Amino acid sequence: GESVGLHLPTLSVQEGDNSIINCAYSNSASDYFIWYKQESGKGPQFIIDIRSNMDKRQGQRVTVLLNKTVKHLSLQIAATQPGDSAVYFCAEILSSGSARQLTFGSGTQLTVLP
Amino acid sequence: NAGVTQTPKFRILKIGQSMTLQCAQDMNHNYMYWYRQDPGMGLKLIYYSVGAGITDKGEVPNGYNVSRSTTEDFPLRLELAAPSQTSVYFCASSYGYEKLFFGSGTQLSVL
């Protein structure tokens, strides 16, 4: 079946720099995408979402970009801070039959260097 | 608000034992979910519920059972525990299918 995938399993950035985490999806029927942050020993925490009728959405220090042409999703974190160190998951809604379920990618580990 | 509460936080089972993972939410969400997360992997959906009395299988339901007698509670039952069920289990709830709120997880080891 189709699934969400990530380009890189790990990403290291200097404190204060911007971070870009990428995600590829292959199901053109997906119409909703979410980014979650998971700190060590904790459950995933919602960061930002975007619907397929949008190509950009901004939150506090975060921006999600959606490129439907190449089926690519990215999460940009501005002025990365030590507290941003975590695993970041993208997830998509797969509309299959009567079920609409989130499918998660395997995650990208973001490490913020001092 | 407590949000989504999971108990216990840690548990060690012997092969063949059974146990129930508890999950409760106080946000009056209709949708509740159970996921498992293996080391270095994403989350796999075990079971989900769209309301009291309604449950359905997810991607990896074998070896598990659920019930949803109230809006607040969604327990996950493991029968005849196997080493392959060693994982971290997350319960989540949502108003719709979209923005999920997760509990802090239960780390289960089957030895």
Coordinates of C-alpha atoms in Angstrom, one line a residue:
Chain A
G1 CA 0.0 0.0 0.0
E2 CA 0.9 3.6 -0.2
S3 CA 2.5 5.2 2.8
V4 CA 4.2 8.3 4.1
G5 CA 8.0 8.4 4.0
L6 CA 10.7 10.7 5.2
H7 CA 13.8 11.7 3.3
L8 CA 16.3 11.7 6.2
P9 CA 16.2 9.8 9.5
T10 CA 18.3 12.4 11.3
L11 CA 19.0 16.1 11.1
S12 CA 21.4 18.2 13.1
V13 CA 21.3 22.0 13.2
Q14 CA 23.0 24.8 15.0
E15 CA 21.0 26.6 17.6
G16 CA 19.5 29.7 16.0
D17 CA 19.5 28.3 12.5
N18 CA 16.4 27.4 10.6
S19 CA 15.5 23.7 10.3
I20 CA 13.7 22.0 7.4
I21 CA 12.3 18.5 7.8
N22 CA 11.0 16.8 4.7
C23 CA 8.3 14.3 4.0
A24 CA 7.2 12.5 0.8
Y25 CA 3.8 11.0 0.3
S26 CA 2.5 8.9 -2.5
N27 CA -1.2 8.8 -2.2
S28 CA -2.8 11.5 -4.3
A29 CA -6.1 11.0 -2.5
S30 CA -4.6 12.3 0.8
D31 CA -6.3 15.6 1.7
Y32 CA -5.0 16.4 5.1
F33 CA -1.5 16.3 6.7
I34 CA -0.2 16.8 10.2
W35 CA 3.2 17.3 11.8
Y36 CA 3.7 15.9 15.2
K37 CA 6.6 16.4 17.6
Q38 CA 7.6 13.6 20.0
E39 CA 10.1 14.3 22.8
S40 CA 11.9 11.4 24.4
G41 CA 9.6 9.4 26.7
K42 CA 6.5 11.3 25.7
G43 CA 3.5 11.0 23.4
P44 CA 3.4 12.8 20.1
Q45 CA 2.3 16.4 20.3
F46 CA 0.4 18.2 17.5
I47 CA 2.4 21.0 15.8
I48 CA 0.6 22.1 12.7
D49 CA -1.7 20.8 10.0
I50 CA -2.5 21.7 6.4
R51 CA -5.3 20.7 4.0
S52 CA -4.7 19.8 0.4
N53 CA -6.4 23.0 -0.8
M54 CA -3.6 25.0 0.7
D55 CA 0.2 25.2 -0.1
K56 CA 1.4 27.0 2.9
R57 CA 0.4 27.4 6.5
Q58 CA 2.2 29.3 9.3
G59 CA 2.2 28.8 13.0
Q60 CA 4.4 30.1 15.8
R61 CA 8.0 29.7 14.5
V62 CA 6.8 26.8 12.2
T63 CA 5.7 26.8 8.6
V64 CA 4.4 23.8 6.7
L65 CA 4.7 23.7 2.9
L66 CA 2.7 21.4 0.7
N67 CA 3.7 20.7 -2.9
K68 CA 1.0 18.5 -4.4
T69 CA 2.8 18.3 -7.8
V70 CA 5.6 16.3 -6.4
K71 CA 3.7 15.0 -3.4
H72 CA 6.1 16.6 -0.9
L73 CA 5.5 18.1 2.6
S74 CA 8.0 20.1 4.6
L75 CA 8.2 21.5 8.1
Q76 CA 10.3 24.6 8.6
I77 CA 11.3 25.7 12.1
A78 CA 12.6 29.2 12.5
A79 CA 15.4 30.0 14.9
T80 CA 15.7 26.5 16.2
Q81 CA 16.1 26.2 19.9
P82 CA 17.3 23.3 22.1
G83 CA 13.8 22.6 23.1
D84 CA 13.1 21.7 19.5
S85 CA 15.2 18.6 19.7
A86 CA 12.8 15.7 19.2
V87 CA 11.5 13.3 16.6
Y88 CA 9.2 14.8 14.1
F89 CA 6.5 12.8 12.3
C90 CA 4.4 13.7 9.3
A91 CA 1.1 12.0 9.0
E92 CA -1.5 11.9 6.2
I93 CA -5.1 11.1 6.1
L94 CA -5.7 8.2 3.8
S95 CA -9.3 8.1 2.6
S96 CA -10.0 4.4 1.9
G97 CA -13.5 3.1 1.9
S98 CA -15.4 4.3 4.9
A99 CA -12.3 4.8 7.1
R100 CA -10.3 7.9 7.4
Q101 CA -7.1 7.1 9.3
L102 CA -3.9 8.8 10.0
T103 CA -0.8 7.0 8.7
F104 CA 2.4 8.1 10.2
G105 CA 5.9 8.1 8.7
S106 CA 8.9 6.7 10.6
G107 CA 10.1 10.1 11.9
T108 CA 13.1 12.4 11.7
Q109 CA 15.3 12.9 14.7
L110 CA 16.2 16.6 15.0
T111 CA 19.2 17.5 17.2
V112 CA 19.9 21.1 18.0
L113 CA 23.6 21.7 18.5
P114 CA 24.9 24.4 20.9
Chain B
N1 CA -7.8 19.2 32.1
A2 CA -6.0 15.9 32.3
G3 CA -6.4 15.2 28.6
V4 CA -5.6 11.5 27.8
T5 CA -4.5 9.4 30.7
Q6 CA -2.9 6.0 30.3
T7 CA -2.1 3.5 33.0
P8 CA 0.2 1.8 33.7
K9 CA 3.3 3.6 32.5
F10 CA 5.5 0.5 32.5
R11 CA 4.7 -3.2 32.7
I12 CA 6.6 -6.5 32.3
L13 CA 4.7 -9.6 31.3
K14 CA 5.6 -13.2 30.9
I15 CA 4.8 -15.0 27.7
G16 CA 1.2 -16.1 27.8
Q17 CA 0.0 -13.7 30.4
S18 CA -2.8 -11.3 29.8
M19 CA -3.3 -7.7 30.8
T20 CA -5.4 -4.6 30.1
L21 CA -4.0 -1.2 29.2
Q22 CA -6.3 1.5 30.5
C23 CA -7.0 4.8 28.6
A24 CA -9.3 7.6 29.7
Q25 CA -10.0 11.0 28.2
D26 CA -11.8 14.0 29.7
M27 CA -12.3 16.0 26.5
N28 CA -15.6 14.5 25.4
H29 CA -14.0 13.3 22.2
N30 CA -15.9 10.8 20.2
Y31 CA -12.9 9.2 18.5
M32 CA -10.3 7.2 20.4
Y33 CA -7.3 5.2 19.1
W34 CA -4.7 2.7 20.2
Y35 CA -1.3 2.8 18.5
R36 CA 1.9 0.9 19.1
Q37 CA 5.4 2.3 18.4
D38 CA 8.4 0.0 18.0
P39 CA 11.9 1.4 18.5
G40 CA 12.9 3.9 15.8
M41 CA 9.6 3.4 14.0
G42 CA 6.4 5.4 13.4
L43 CA 3.1 4.6 15.0
K44 CA 0.9 1.7 13.8
L45 CA -2.8 1.8 14.4
I46 CA -4.1 -1.2 16.4
Y47 CA -7.8 -0.4 17.0
Y48 CA -10.0 2.7 16.9
S49 CA -13.4 3.8 18.0
V50 CA -15.7 6.4 16.6
G51 CA -18.0 6.4 19.6
A52 CA -19.3 4.4 22.5
G53 CA -20.2 0.8 21.4
I54 CA -18.4 1.1 18.1
T55 CA -14.9 -0.2 17.5
D56 CA -12.9 -1.2 14.4
K57 CA -9.6 -2.8 13.5
G58 CA -6.6 -0.8 12.4
E59 CA -3.4 -1.9 10.7
V60 CA -2.1 -4.4 13.3
P61 CA -5.1 -5.8 15.4
N62 CA -4.0 -9.4 15.9
G63 CA -3.4 -10.3 19.5
Y64 CA -5.4 -7.4 20.9
N65 CA -9.0 -6.6 21.8
V66 CA -10.8 -3.4 22.7
S67 CA -14.1 -2.3 24.0
R68 CA -15.8 1.1 24.3
S69 CA -18.6 1.1 26.8
T70 CA -18.4 4.8 27.6
T71 CA -17.2 7.9 25.7
E72 CA -14.4 8.4 28.2
D73 CA -12.7 5.0 28.4
F74 CA -11.1 2.8 25.7
P75 CA -9.2 -0.2 27.3
L76 CA -6.9 -2.4 25.2
R77 CA -6.7 -6.0 26.1
L78 CA -3.7 -8.3 25.4
E79 CA -4.5 -11.9 25.5
L80 CA -1.7 -14.5 25.6
A81 CA 1.2 -12.0 25.5
A82 CA 4.0 -12.7 23.0
P83 CA 7.5 -11.1 22.7
S84 CA 6.4 -9.5 19.4
Q85 CA 4.0 -7.3 21.5
T86 CA 6.9 -5.7 23.3
S87 CA 6.4 -2.0 22.3
V88 CA 5.3 1.4 23.5
Y89 CA 1.5 1.8 23.4
F90 CA -0.1 5.1 22.9
C91 CA -3.8 6.0 23.3
A92 CA -5.2 9.0 21.6
S93 CA -8.4 10.8 21.2
S94 CA -9.9 13.4 18.8
Y95 CA -13.0 15.3 18.1
G96 CA -12.9 14.2 14.4
Y97 CA -10.4 12.1 12.4
E98 CA -7.9 14.8 12.4
K99 CA -6.0 16.5 15.3
L100 CA -5.2 13.7 17.8
F101 CA -4.3 14.2 21.4
F102 CA -2.0 11.5 22.7
G103 CA -1.4 10.1 26.2
S104 CA 2.1 9.6 27.6
G105 CA 2.3 6.0 26.7
T106 CA 2.7 2.6 28.3
Q107 CA 6.0 0.8 27.8
L108 CA 5.4 -3.0 27.7
S109 CA 8.0 -5.7 27.7
V110 CA 7.0 -9.4 27.2
L111 CA 9.7 -11.8 28.3

